[in-house]
Amino acid sequence: MIERKFQKPAYITTTLPYVNSDPHIGFALEIVHADIIVRYKKACGFDVFFNTGTDEHGIKVHTKALEQGKDTQAYVDEYSQKFRDLIGELGLSSDINFIRTTDESHKKSAQAFWKKCFEAGYIYKKNYSVKYCIGCELEKTDSELVDGKCVFHPSLAIELIEEENYFFKFSAFQEKLLALYSERPDFVIPASRFNEIKAFVESGLKDFSISRLKTKMPWGISVPSDDTQVMYVWFDALVNYVSAIGWPSDMKKFEWYWHVIQFAGKDNLRQQSAMWQAMLMAVDLAPSEKIIIHGFLTSAGQKMSKSLGNVVNPKEIVSEYGTDALRYFLAREVSTFEDSDFTIEKFKESYNANLANGIGNLTSRIMKMAETHLAEPVVSVSENSENAIPQEFKDFLDAFEIQKATDVAWKYIADLDSFIQQSEPFKLVKTDREKALGLIKEMVTSLYTIAGMLDVIIPQTAEKIRSAIAQNKMPSTPLFARKD
């Protein structure tokens, strides 16, 4: 697809979704965007470690298991598998690493991380009272609440927690975090989110609780040297970014891959770009390379929620329209960084216009002409198109601008379609066969270049196009059957 450079490491990870509900389209957005960048990095010659998984501790998960009358471990096993199934359903890179925070190896890493923070003097114990959102699994200040409710979970009551817990000295890292942000002007993408986190840190940092009493919340990783407490779910889950690549048991692997690009939603901004970075500083590990923040998906202008009955299950979309149809929509019809709206009507309209009538129809038209008029496949196509991927396409992916990169691919599709309309080789072949055959070969070569771009976006379709070109035959079935 793209000219290979010398091999160097890259580490790309999503957040770990909670296993308190079925996978929803919001997480599909995050993991498909991450997979597009993974495929692009691999094509550029990077040795990529791709990580996802499930966050399986905390009060939300434990409560959900109790509500269903299930053993908590059995419950998380069941729901973790549903997220693992997304690998096939969304056409994700087959070598993806799937970590579970209930894995014994992760538990050991989390406890080792805690010990290093404690030994460095950044963990202490105290009595406290705090307002807490169970939806975010985060403490909240009055300034973060609207009418006493969390803006992300307005249907959930804010809880008041009063107990003795361990705290992380977040306040000790204000200047170090601001220095990091100053040194890395593109540390958080997009810039609007970077400005948001800089303002948060500049306003002053408060130490945050990192444990819970085991008698109140038994489902968690035990705090080293204190069996009365378990780790707060965010502390435990964030450590997965280093435990997944071997810290601290396999430092050779860790040091090779620790150049991490983290994908996360806007509700994770503080945890990813401030809390986690301070935790890394506490144990003398290098900060993350980049944090890529995406927006939310709404449905007909409303936040998706079970109570409204408007939650979109990606598995159902894939079952009806196919894997690449959903990947295309999430890449091009959804903003890379801002909130976007999803309705099945909009999805179907886009599917017919841009897939069935777009790349699908274009491929059929070109390969029908090639099959009819060319005696053999266009042999030079792979040689000529390897370096023909538009620089603009690569530049946008280098900047994580997935929607804009996909727009480039579809501009090439539209331009090639216009070229067919203007040149009409299917008519010209009757009066100037040699010129017509030259035009058809040119179109096949352009189609191959388009397939090179689609490799990272809709890989199954890209492979079907290349196969048709190699066989010099029109696909036996439409790439995307029209939906009425």
CSV table of C-alpha atoms in Angstrom, one decimal:
chain,number,residue,atom,x,y,z
A,1,MET,CA,0.0,0.0,0.0
A,2,ILE,CA,2.5,2.6,1.2
A,3,GLU,CA,6.3,2.8,0.8
A,4,ARG,CA,7.9,1.1,3.7
A,5,LYS,CA,10.4,2.8,5.9
A,6,PHE,CA,12.9,1.3,8.3
A,7,GLN,CA,11.1,-0.7,11.1
A,8,LYS,CA,10.6,1.1,14.4
A,9,PRO,CA,8.2,0.4,17.3
A,10,ALA,CA,4.7,1.9,17.7
A,11,TYR,CA,2.2,1.1,20.5
A,12,ILE,CA,-1.5,2.0,20.0
A,13,THR,CA,-4.1,1.3,22.6
A,14,THR,CA,-7.8,2.1,23.2
A,15,THR,CA,-9.2,2.6,26.7
A,16,LEU,CA,-10.7,-0.5,28.3
A,17,PRO,CA,-14.5,-0.4,28.4
A,18,TYR,CA,-16.4,-1.5,31.5
A,19,VAL,CA,-18.1,-4.8,31.3
A,20,ASN,CA,-21.3,-3.6,32.9
A,21,SER,CA,-23.2,-3.6,29.5
A,22,ASP,CA,-23.0,-4.9,25.9
A,23,PRO,CA,-20.6,-3.3,23.5
A,24,HIS,CA,-22.1,-0.1,22.0
A,25,ILE,CA,-21.2,1.9,18.9
A,26,GLY,CA,-19.3,4.5,20.8
A,27,PHE,CA,-16.6,2.0,21.6
A,28,ALA,CA,-16.7,0.7,18.1
A,29,LEU,CA,-15.9,4.2,17.0
A,30,GLU,CA,-12.8,4.3,19.2
A,31,ILE,CA,-11.5,0.9,18.3
A,32,VAL,CA,-12.1,1.3,14.5
A,33,HIS,CA,-10.2,4.6,14.5
A,34,ALA,CA,-7.4,3.0,16.4
A,35,ASP,CA,-7.3,0.1,14.0
A,36,ILE,CA,-7.1,2.4,11.0
A,37,ILE,CA,-4.0,4.1,12.5
A,38,VAL,CA,-2.6,0.6,13.3
A,39,ARG,CA,-2.9,-0.5,9.7
A,40,TYR,CA,-1.4,2.7,8.4
A,41,LYS,CA,1.6,2.4,10.8
A,42,LYS,CA,2.1,-1.2,9.8
A,43,ALA,CA,2.0,-0.3,6.1
A,44,CYS,CA,4.7,2.4,6.8
A,45,GLY,CA,7.0,-0.3,8.3
A,46,PHE,CA,6.4,0.1,12.0
A,47,ASP,CA,6.4,-2.8,14.4
A,48,VAL,CA,3.0,-2.1,16.0
A,49,PHE,CA,1.7,-3.4,19.3
A,50,PHE,CA,-2.1,-2.9,19.3
A,51,ASN,CA,-3.9,-3.2,22.6
A,52,THR,CA,-7.5,-3.3,23.8
A,53,GLY,CA,-9.4,-5.3,26.4
A,54,THR,CA,-11.8,-5.0,29.2
A,55,ASP,CA,-11.9,-3.1,32.6
A,56,GLU,CA,-13.4,-5.6,35.0
A,57,HIS,CA,-13.2,-4.2,38.5
A,58,GLY,CA,-15.2,-1.6,40.4
A,59,ILE,CA,-18.5,-1.1,42.1
A,60,LYS,CA,-20.5,-0.8,38.8
A,61,VAL,CA,-19.4,-4.2,37.6
A,62,HIS,CA,-19.9,-5.9,41.0
A,63,THR,CA,-23.4,-4.3,41.4
A,64,LYS,CA,-24.4,-5.4,37.9
A,65,ALA,CA,-23.4,-9.0,38.6
A,66,LEU,CA,-25.4,-9.0,41.9
A,67,GLU,CA,-28.4,-7.6,40.1
A,68,GLN,CA,-28.2,-10.5,37.6
A,69,GLY,CA,-27.7,-13.1,40.4
A,70,LYS,CA,-24.3,-14.1,39.0
A,71,ASP,CA,-20.9,-14.7,40.5
A,72,THR,CA,-18.9,-11.6,39.6
A,73,GLN,CA,-16.0,-13.5,37.9
A,74,ALA,CA,-18.5,-15.5,35.8
A,75,TYR,CA,-20.3,-12.2,34.9
A,76,VAL,CA,-17.1,-10.5,33.8
A,77,ASP,CA,-16.0,-13.6,31.8
A,78,GLU,CA,-19.3,-13.5,29.9
A,79,TYR,CA,-19.2,-9.8,29.1
A,80,SER,CA,-15.5,-9.7,28.3
A,81,GLN,CA,-16.1,-12.3,25.6
A,82,LYS,CA,-18.6,-10.0,24.0
A,83,PHE,CA,-16.0,-7.3,23.6
A,84,ARG,CA,-13.4,-9.9,22.4
A,85,ASP,CA,-16.0,-10.8,19.7
A,86,LEU,CA,-15.7,-7.3,18.3
A,87,ILE,CA,-12.3,-8.2,16.9
A,88,GLY,CA,-13.9,-10.3,14.2
A,89,GLU,CA,-17.1,-8.3,13.9
A,90,LEU,CA,-15.3,-5.0,13.2
A,91,GLY,CA,-12.5,-6.6,11.1
A,92,LEU,CA,-9.8,-5.5,13.5
A,93,SER,CA,-6.1,-6.4,13.0
A,94,SER,CA,-5.8,-10.1,13.9
A,95,ASP,CA,-2.7,-9.7,16.0
A,96,ILE,CA,-4.4,-7.3,18.5
A,97,ASN,CA,-3.6,-7.9,22.2
A,98,PHE,CA,-6.7,-8.3,24.4
A,99,ILE,CA,-6.0,-7.6,28.1
A,100,ARG,CA,-8.3,-8.2,31.0
A,101,THR,CA,-7.8,-6.4,34.3
A,102,THR,CA,-8.6,-9.7,36.0
A,103,ASP,CA,-5.6,-11.4,34.4
A,104,GLU,CA,-3.1,-12.5,37.0
A,105,SER,CA,-0.3,-10.9,35.1
A,106,HIS,CA,-2.1,-7.5,35.2
A,107,LYS,CA,-2.8,-7.8,38.9
A,108,LYS,CA,0.9,-8.3,39.6
A,109,SER,CA,1.8,-5.3,37.5
A,110,ALA,CA,-0.8,-3.1,39.2
A,111,GLN,CA,0.5,-4.1,42.6
A,112,ALA,CA,4.1,-3.5,41.5
A,113,PHE,CA,3.1,0.0,40.2
A,114,TRP,CA,1.4,0.8,43.5
A,115,LYS,CA,4.5,-0.3,45.5
A,116,LYS,CA,6.8,2.0,43.4
A,117,CYS,CA,4.4,4.9,43.9
A,118,PHE,CA,4.2,4.2,47.6
A,119,GLU,CA,8.0,3.8,48.0
A,120,ALA,CA,8.5,7.1,46.2
A,121,GLY,CA,6.3,8.9,48.7
A,122,TYR,CA,3.3,9.6,46.4
A,123,ILE,CA,0.7,7.5,48.2
A,124,TYR,CA,-0.6,8.2,51.7
A,125,LYS,CA,-3.7,7.3,53.8
A,126,LYS,CA,-6.3,9.6,55.2
A,127,ASN,CA,-10.0,10.0,56.2
A,128,TYR,CA,-12.1,12.0,53.8
A,129,SER,CA,-15.5,12.9,52.5
A,130,VAL,CA,-16.2,13.3,48.8
A,131,LYS,CA,-18.9,13.5,46.2
A,132,TYR,CA,-18.6,10.6,43.8
A,133,CYS,CA,-20.2,9.7,40.4
A,134,ILE,CA,-20.5,5.9,40.1
A,135,GLY,CA,-21.0,6.3,36.3
A,136,CYS,CA,-17.6,8.0,35.8
A,137,GLU,CA,-16.0,6.1,38.8
A,138,LEU,CA,-14.6,9.6,39.6
A,139,GLU,CA,-14.7,12.1,42.5
A,140,LYS,CA,-16.6,15.3,41.6
A,141,THR,CA,-16.3,18.9,42.9
A,142,ASP,CA,-19.3,21.1,43.1
A,143,SER,CA,-18.1,23.1,40.1
A,144,GLU,CA,-18.2,20.0,38.0
A,145,LEU,CA,-21.9,19.3,38.8
A,146,VAL,CA,-24.9,20.9,37.2
A,147,ASP,CA,-28.0,21.0,39.5
A,148,GLY,CA,-26.1,18.4,41.6
A,149,LYS,CA,-25.7,16.0,38.8
A,150,CYS,CA,-22.8,14.7,36.7
A,151,VAL,CA,-23.0,16.2,33.2
A,152,PHE,CA,-22.0,12.8,31.7
A,153,HIS,CA,-24.4,10.7,33.9
A,154,PRO,CA,-27.3,13.0,34.8
A,155,SER,CA,-29.6,10.1,35.6
A,156,LEU,CA,-27.3,8.8,38.4
A,157,ALA,CA,-27.4,10.1,41.9
A,158,ILE,CA,-24.1,11.6,43.2
A,159,GLU,CA,-22.9,9.5,46.2
A,160,LEU,CA,-21.3,10.9,49.3
A,161,ILE,CA,-18.3,8.7,50.3
A,162,GLU,CA,-16.9,9.0,53.8
A,163,GLU,CA,-14.1,6.6,54.7
A,164,GLU,CA,-10.4,6.1,55.2
A,165,ASN,CA,-8.6,5.5,51.9
A,166,TYR,CA,-5.2,5.8,50.2
A,167,PHE,CA,-4.5,8.9,48.1
A,168,PHE,CA,-2.2,9.7,45.3
A,169,LYS,CA,-0.3,13.0,45.5
A,170,PHE,CA,-1.7,14.4,42.3
A,171,SER,CA,-1.0,17.9,43.6
A,172,ALA,CA,2.8,17.3,43.5
A,173,PHE,CA,2.7,17.1,39.7
A,174,GLN,CA,1.2,20.4,38.6
A,175,GLU,CA,4.4,22.0,37.4
A,176,LYS,CA,5.8,18.8,35.8
A,177,LEU,CA,2.5,18.3,33.9
A,178,LEU,CA,2.6,21.9,32.7
A,179,ALA,CA,6.2,21.5,31.6
A,180,LEU,CA,5.3,18.3,29.7
A,181,TYR,CA,2.4,20.2,27.9
A,182,SER,CA,4.8,23.1,27.0
A,183,GLU,CA,7.4,20.7,25.6
A,184,ARG,CA,4.8,18.7,23.6
A,185,PRO,CA,2.5,21.2,21.7
A,186,ASP,CA,0.7,18.3,20.1
A,187,PHE,CA,0.6,16.0,23.1
A,188,VAL,CA,-3.2,15.9,23.2
A,189,ILE,CA,-5.2,16.0,19.9
A,190,PRO,CA,-7.3,17.9,19.1
A,191,ALA,CA,-6.0,21.3,20.3
A,192,SER,CA,-9.4,22.2,21.9
A,193,ARG,CA,-9.1,19.2,24.3
A,194,PHE,CA,-5.4,20.0,24.9
A,195,ASN,CA,-6.5,23.6,25.9
A,196,GLU,CA,-9.1,22.1,28.2
A,197,ILE,CA,-6.7,19.9,30.1
A,198,LYS,CA,-4.1,22.6,30.4
A,199,ALA,CA,-6.7,24.9,31.9
A,200,PHE,CA,-7.7,22.1,34.4
A,201,VAL,CA,-4.1,21.6,35.5
A,202,GLU,CA,-3.4,25.3,35.7
A,203,SER,CA,-6.3,25.7,38.1
A,204,GLY,CA,-4.6,23.5,40.6
A,205,LEU,CA,-4.6,19.8,41.3
A,206,LYS,CA,-6.2,17.9,44.3
A,207,ASP,CA,-4.9,14.6,45.5
A,208,PHE,CA,-7.3,11.8,44.6
A,209,SER,CA,-8.4,8.6,46.3
A,210,ILE,CA,-7.0,5.4,44.8
A,211,SER,CA,-8.5,2.7,47.1
A,212,ARG,CA,-11.8,1.6,48.6
A,213,LEU,CA,-12.6,-0.4,51.7
A,214,LYS,CA,-12.9,-4.0,50.9
A,215,THR,CA,-15.9,-4.4,53.1
A,216,LYS,CA,-17.8,-1.9,51.0
A,217,MET,CA,-16.3,-2.9,47.6
A,218,PRO,CA,-14.8,-6.3,47.5
A,219,TRP,CA,-14.3,-6.6,43.8
A,220,GLY,CA,-10.9,-5.2,43.1
A,221,ILE,CA,-7.1,-5.8,43.3
A,222,SER,CA,-5.9,-6.0,46.8
A,223,VAL,CA,-3.7,-3.1,48.0
A,224,PRO,CA,-0.2,-4.4,48.8
A,225,SER,CA,0.4,-4.7,52.5
A,226,ASP,CA,-3.2,-3.8,53.4
A,227,ASP,CA,-5.8,-6.5,53.0
A,228,THR,CA,-8.6,-4.1,54.2
A,229,GLN,CA,-8.4,-2.1,50.9
A,230,VAL,CA,-8.7,-2.7,47.2
A,231,MET,CA,-7.4,-0.5,44.4
A,232,TYR,CA,-9.7,2.2,43.0
A,233,VAL,CA,-10.8,1.0,39.6
A,234,TRP,CA,-9.1,3.9,37.6
A,235,PHE,CA,-5.7,3.3,39.2
A,236,ASP,CA,-5.9,-0.4,38.4
A,237,ALA,CA,-7.2,0.1,34.8
A,238,LEU,CA,-4.7,2.8,33.8
A,239,VAL,CA,-1.8,0.5,34.6
A,240,ASN,CA,-2.9,-1.8,31.8
A,241,TYR,CA,-1.1,0.4,29.4
A,242,VAL,CA,2.2,-0.7,30.8
A,243,SER,CA,1.3,-4.2,32.0
A,244,ALA,CA,0.1,-5.1,28.4
A,245,ILE,CA,3.7,-4.7,27.1
A,246,GLY,CA,5.4,-6.5,29.9
A,247,TRP,CA,6.1,-4.0,32.7
A,248,PRO,CA,7.8,-4.8,35.0
A,249,SER,CA,8.5,-8.5,34.2
A,250,ASP,CA,9.7,-8.1,30.6
A,251,MET,CA,11.6,-4.8,30.5
A,252,LYS,CA,13.1,-5.5,27.1
A,253,LYS,CA,9.7,-5.8,25.5
A,254,PHE,CA,8.4,-2.8,27.5
A,255,GLU,CA,11.3,-0.5,26.5
A,256,TRP,CA,10.9,-1.4,22.8
A,257,TYR,CA,7.2,-0.6,22.6
A,258,TRP,CA,6.8,2.2,25.2
A,259,HIS,CA,5.9,4.9,22.6
A,260,VAL,CA,2.2,4.8,23.3
A,261,ILE,CA,-0.6,6.5,21.3
A,262,GLN,CA,-3.7,6.4,23.4
A,263,PHE,CA,-7.2,6.7,21.9
A,264,ALA,CA,-9.9,7.8,24.4
A,265,GLY,CA,-13.3,9.6,24.6
A,266,LYS,CA,-13.7,13.1,25.8
A,267,ASP,CA,-15.0,11.9,29.2
A,268,ASN,CA,-11.6,10.2,29.7
A,269,LEU,CA,-9.5,13.4,29.0
A,270,ARG,CA,-8.5,14.0,32.6
A,271,GLN,CA,-7.6,10.4,33.4
A,272,GLN,CA,-5.5,9.9,30.2
A,273,SER,CA,-3.7,13.2,29.9
A,274,ALA,CA,-3.2,14.3,33.5
A,275,MET,CA,-3.8,11.6,36.1
A,276,TRP,CA,-2.1,8.8,34.2
A,277,GLN,CA,0.8,11.0,33.2
A,278,ALA,CA,1.4,12.0,36.8
A,279,MET,CA,1.3,8.3,37.8
A,280,LEU,CA,4.0,7.6,35.2
A,281,MET,CA,6.1,10.4,36.5
A,282,ALA,CA,5.7,9.0,40.0
A,283,VAL,CA,7.4,5.7,39.0
A,284,ASP,CA,10.0,7.4,36.7
A,285,LEU,CA,8.5,6.2,33.4
A,286,ALA,CA,8.4,8.3,30.2
A,287,PRO,CA,5.0,10.0,29.4
A,288,SER,CA,2.7,8.8,26.7
A,289,GLU,CA,3.6,9.9,23.2
A,290,LYS,CA,0.1,11.2,22.2
A,291,ILE,CA,-3.5,11.2,23.5
A,292,ILE,CA,-6.1,11.2,20.8
A,293,ILE,CA,-9.5,12.3,22.1
A,294,HIS,CA,-12.8,11.6,20.2
A,295,GLY,CA,-16.3,12.9,20.8
A,296,PHE,CA,-19.5,11.2,21.6
A,297,LEU,CA,-22.1,9.6,19.3
A,298,THR,CA,-25.7,10.8,19.8
A,299,SER,CA,-28.8,9.3,18.3
A,300,ALA,CA,-31.2,11.8,16.7
A,301,GLY,CA,-29.6,14.5,18.8
A,302,GLN,CA,-30.0,12.6,22.1
A,303,LYS,CA,-27.4,10.9,24.2
A,304,MET,CA,-27.7,7.1,23.7
A,305,SER,CA,-29.1,5.4,26.7
A,306,LYS,CA,-30.9,2.2,27.5
A,307,SER,CA,-33.8,4.1,29.1
A,308,LEU,CA,-34.5,5.9,25.8
A,309,GLY,CA,-34.0,2.7,23.8
A,310,ASN,CA,-31.7,4.3,21.3
A,311,VAL,CA,-28.4,2.5,22.0
A,312,VAL,CA,-26.9,1.2,18.7
A,313,ASN,CA,-25.4,-2.3,18.9
A,314,PRO,CA,-22.5,-2.5,16.3
A,315,LYS,CA,-23.1,-6.3,16.0
A,316,GLU,CA,-26.6,-5.7,14.6
A,317,ILE,CA,-25.3,-3.1,12.0
A,318,VAL,CA,-22.6,-5.5,10.9
A,319,SER,CA,-25.1,-8.4,10.6
A,320,GLU,CA,-27.3,-6.3,8.3
A,321,TYR,CA,-24.8,-4.2,6.3
A,322,GLY,CA,-21.4,-5.9,6.7
A,323,THR,CA,-18.2,-5.1,8.6
A,324,ASP,CA,-16.8,-2.6,6.1
A,325,ALA,CA,-20.0,-0.6,5.9
A,326,LEU,CA,-19.8,0.2,9.6
A,327,ARG,CA,-16.0,0.9,9.3
A,328,TYR,CA,-16.7,3.3,6.5
A,329,PHE,CA,-19.4,5.2,8.4
A,330,LEU,CA,-17.2,5.5,11.5
A,331,ALA,CA,-14.3,6.7,9.4
A,332,ARG,CA,-16.0,9.2,7.2
A,333,GLU,CA,-19.5,10.1,8.4
A,334,VAL,CA,-18.5,10.6,12.0
A,335,SER,CA,-16.3,13.5,13.1
A,336,THR,CA,-12.8,12.3,14.2
A,337,PHE,CA,-12.7,14.6,17.2
A,338,GLU,CA,-16.2,16.2,17.8
A,339,ASP,CA,-19.6,14.8,18.7
A,340,SER,CA,-21.6,13.3,15.8
A,341,ASP,CA,-25.1,12.0,15.4
A,342,PHE,CA,-26.0,8.5,14.3
A,343,THR,CA,-29.4,7.3,13.0
A,344,ILE,CA,-30.1,4.2,11.0
A,345,GLU,CA,-31.7,6.4,8.3
A,346,LYS,CA,-28.5,8.4,7.9
A,347,PHE,CA,-26.4,5.2,7.9
A,348,LYS,CA,-28.6,3.6,5.2
A,349,GLU,CA,-28.5,6.7,3.0
A,350,SER,CA,-24.7,6.9,3.2
A,351,TYR,CA,-24.4,3.2,2.5
A,352,ASN,CA,-26.4,3.4,-0.7
A,353,ALA,CA,-24.8,6.6,-1.9
A,354,ASN,CA,-21.2,6.1,-1.1
A,355,LEU,CA,-20.7,2.3,-1.0
A,356,ALA,CA,-23.3,0.6,-3.2
A,357,ASN,CA,-23.5,3.4,-5.7
A,358,GLY,CA,-20.0,4.7,-5.0
A,359,ILE,CA,-17.0,2.4,-4.8
A,360,GLY,CA,-19.2,-0.7,-5.4
A,361,ASN,CA,-20.6,0.5,-8.7
A,362,LEU,CA,-17.3,2.1,-9.8
A,363,THR,CA,-15.5,-1.2,-9.3
A,364,SER,CA,-18.1,-3.2,-11.2
A,365,ARG,CA,-18.0,-0.7,-14.2
A,366,ILE,CA,-14.3,-0.7,-14.5
A,367,MET,CA,-13.8,-4.4,-14.1
A,368,LYS,CA,-16.6,-5.2,-16.5
A,369,MET,CA,-14.8,-3.1,-19.2
A,370,ALA,CA,-11.5,-4.8,-18.3
A,371,GLU,CA,-13.0,-8.3,-18.4
A,372,THR,CA,-14.7,-7.6,-21.7
A,373,HIS,CA,-11.9,-5.8,-23.6
A,374,LEU,CA,-8.5,-6.6,-22.0
A,375,ALA,CA,-7.0,-10.0,-22.8
A,376,GLU,CA,-5.1,-10.2,-19.5
A,377,PRO,CA,-4.7,-8.5,-16.2
A,378,VAL,CA,-3.0,-5.1,-16.0
A,379,VAL,CA,0.4,-6.6,-15.0
A,380,SER,CA,2.1,-3.3,-14.2
A,381,VAL,CA,-0.5,-2.1,-11.8
A,382,SER,CA,1.1,-3.2,-8.5
A,383,GLU,CA,4.5,-1.9,-9.6
A,384,ASN,CA,3.2,1.6,-10.5
A,385,SER,CA,0.7,2.1,-7.7
A,386,GLU,CA,2.9,1.3,-4.7
A,387,ASN,CA,4.2,4.8,-4.4
A,388,ALA,CA,1.1,6.4,-5.9
A,389,ILE,CA,-0.8,6.8,-2.6
A,390,PRO,CA,-1.6,10.5,-2.4
A,391,GLN,CA,0.7,12.4,0.0
A,392,GLU,CA,-2.3,14.3,1.2
A,393,PHE,CA,-3.9,11.0,2.4
A,394,LYS,CA,-0.7,10.0,4.3
A,395,ASP,CA,-0.4,13.5,5.8
A,396,PHE,CA,-3.9,13.4,7.2
A,397,LEU,CA,-3.3,10.0,8.8
A,398,ASP,CA,0.0,11.2,10.2
A,399,ALA,CA,-2.1,13.9,11.9
A,400,PHE,CA,-4.8,11.3,13.0
A,401,GLU,CA,-7.3,13.2,10.8
A,402,ILE,CA,-9.2,10.0,9.8
A,403,GLN,CA,-12.3,11.7,8.4
A,404,LYS,CA,-10.2,14.0,6.2
A,405,ALA,CA,-8.1,11.1,5.0
A,406,THR,CA,-11.2,9.1,4.1
A,407,ASP,CA,-12.5,12.1,2.2
A,408,VAL,CA,-9.4,12.1,0.1
A,409,ALA,CA,-10.1,8.5,-0.9
A,410,TRP,CA,-13.6,9.3,-1.8
A,411,LYS,CA,-12.5,12.3,-3.9
A,412,TYR,CA,-10.4,9.9,-5.9
A,413,ILE,CA,-13.4,7.6,-6.3
A,414,ALA,CA,-15.6,10.6,-7.5
A,415,ASP,CA,-12.9,11.8,-9.9
A,416,LEU,CA,-12.4,8.4,-11.4
A,417,ASP,CA,-16.2,8.1,-11.9
A,418,SER,CA,-16.2,11.5,-13.6
A,419,PHE,CA,-13.3,10.4,-15.8
A,420,ILE,CA,-15.4,7.4,-17.0
A,421,GLN,CA,-18.3,9.7,-17.8
A,422,GLN,CA,-16.1,12.1,-19.8
A,423,SER,CA,-14.0,9.6,-21.7
A,424,GLU,CA,-16.6,6.9,-22.3
A,425,PRO,CA,-14.1,4.1,-23.2
A,426,PHE,CA,-17.1,1.7,-23.6
A,427,LYS,CA,-18.1,3.8,-26.7
A,428,LEU,CA,-14.6,4.8,-27.8
A,429,VAL,CA,-13.7,1.1,-28.2
A,430,LYS,CA,-15.8,0.9,-31.3
A,431,THR,CA,-14.0,3.7,-33.1
A,432,ASP,CA,-10.5,3.8,-31.5
A,433,ARG,CA,-9.8,0.5,-29.8
A,434,GLU,CA,-6.2,1.2,-29.0
A,435,LYS,CA,-7.0,4.5,-27.2
A,436,ALA,CA,-9.9,2.9,-25.4
A,437,LEU,CA,-7.8,0.0,-24.1
A,438,GLY,CA,-5.2,2.5,-22.8
A,439,LEU,CA,-8.0,4.4,-21.0
A,440,ILE,CA,-9.3,1.2,-19.4
A,441,LYS,CA,-5.8,0.2,-18.2
A,442,GLU,CA,-5.4,3.7,-16.7
A,443,MET,CA,-8.7,3.3,-14.9
A,444,VAL,CA,-7.7,-0.2,-13.5
A,445,THR,CA,-4.4,1.3,-12.3
A,446,SER,CA,-6.3,4.2,-10.6
A,447,LEU,CA,-8.7,1.7,-9.0
A,448,TYR,CA,-5.7,-0.2,-7.6
A,449,THR,CA,-4.4,3.0,-6.1
A,450,ILE,CA,-7.8,3.6,-4.5
A,451,ALA,CA,-7.7,0.1,-3.1
A,452,GLY,CA,-4.3,1.0,-1.5
A,453,MET,CA,-6.0,3.8,0.4
A,454,LEU,CA,-9.0,1.7,1.3
A,455,ASP,CA,-6.6,-0.9,2.8
A,456,VAL,CA,-6.6,0.8,6.1
A,457,ILE,CA,-10.2,1.9,6.1
A,458,ILE,CA,-12.2,-0.9,4.7
A,459,PRO,CA,-9.6,-3.7,4.3
A,460,GLN,CA,-12.0,-6.5,3.2
A,461,THR,CA,-13.3,-4.4,0.3
A,462,ALA,CA,-9.7,-3.4,-0.7
A,463,GLU,CA,-8.8,-7.1,-0.9
A,464,LYS,CA,-11.8,-7.9,-3.1
A,465,ILE,CA,-10.9,-5.0,-5.5
A,466,ARG,CA,-7.3,-6.3,-5.8
A,467,SER,CA,-8.5,-9.8,-6.3
A,468,ALA,CA,-10.8,-8.7,-9.1
A,469,ILE,CA,-7.9,-6.8,-10.8
A,470,ALA,CA,-5.6,-9.7,-10.5
A,471,GLN,CA,-8.1,-12.0,-12.1
A,472,ASN,CA,-9.2,-9.4,-14.6
A,473,LYS,CA,-12.8,-10.1,-13.8
A,474,MET,CA,-15.8,-8.1,-12.5
A,475,PRO,CA,-16.7,-9.3,-8.9
A,476,SER,CA,-19.2,-12.1,-9.1
A,477,THR,CA,-21.3,-10.3,-6.4
A,478,PRO,CA,-21.6,-6.6,-5.7
A,479,LEU,CA,-19.1,-5.2,-3.2
A,480,PHE,CA,-22.1,-3.6,-1.4
A,481,ALA,CA,-25.6,-4.7,-2.4
A,482,ARG,CA,-28.0,-1.8,-2.4
A,483,LYS,CA,-30.5,-1.6,0.5
A,484,ASP,CA,-34.1,-0.5,-0.3
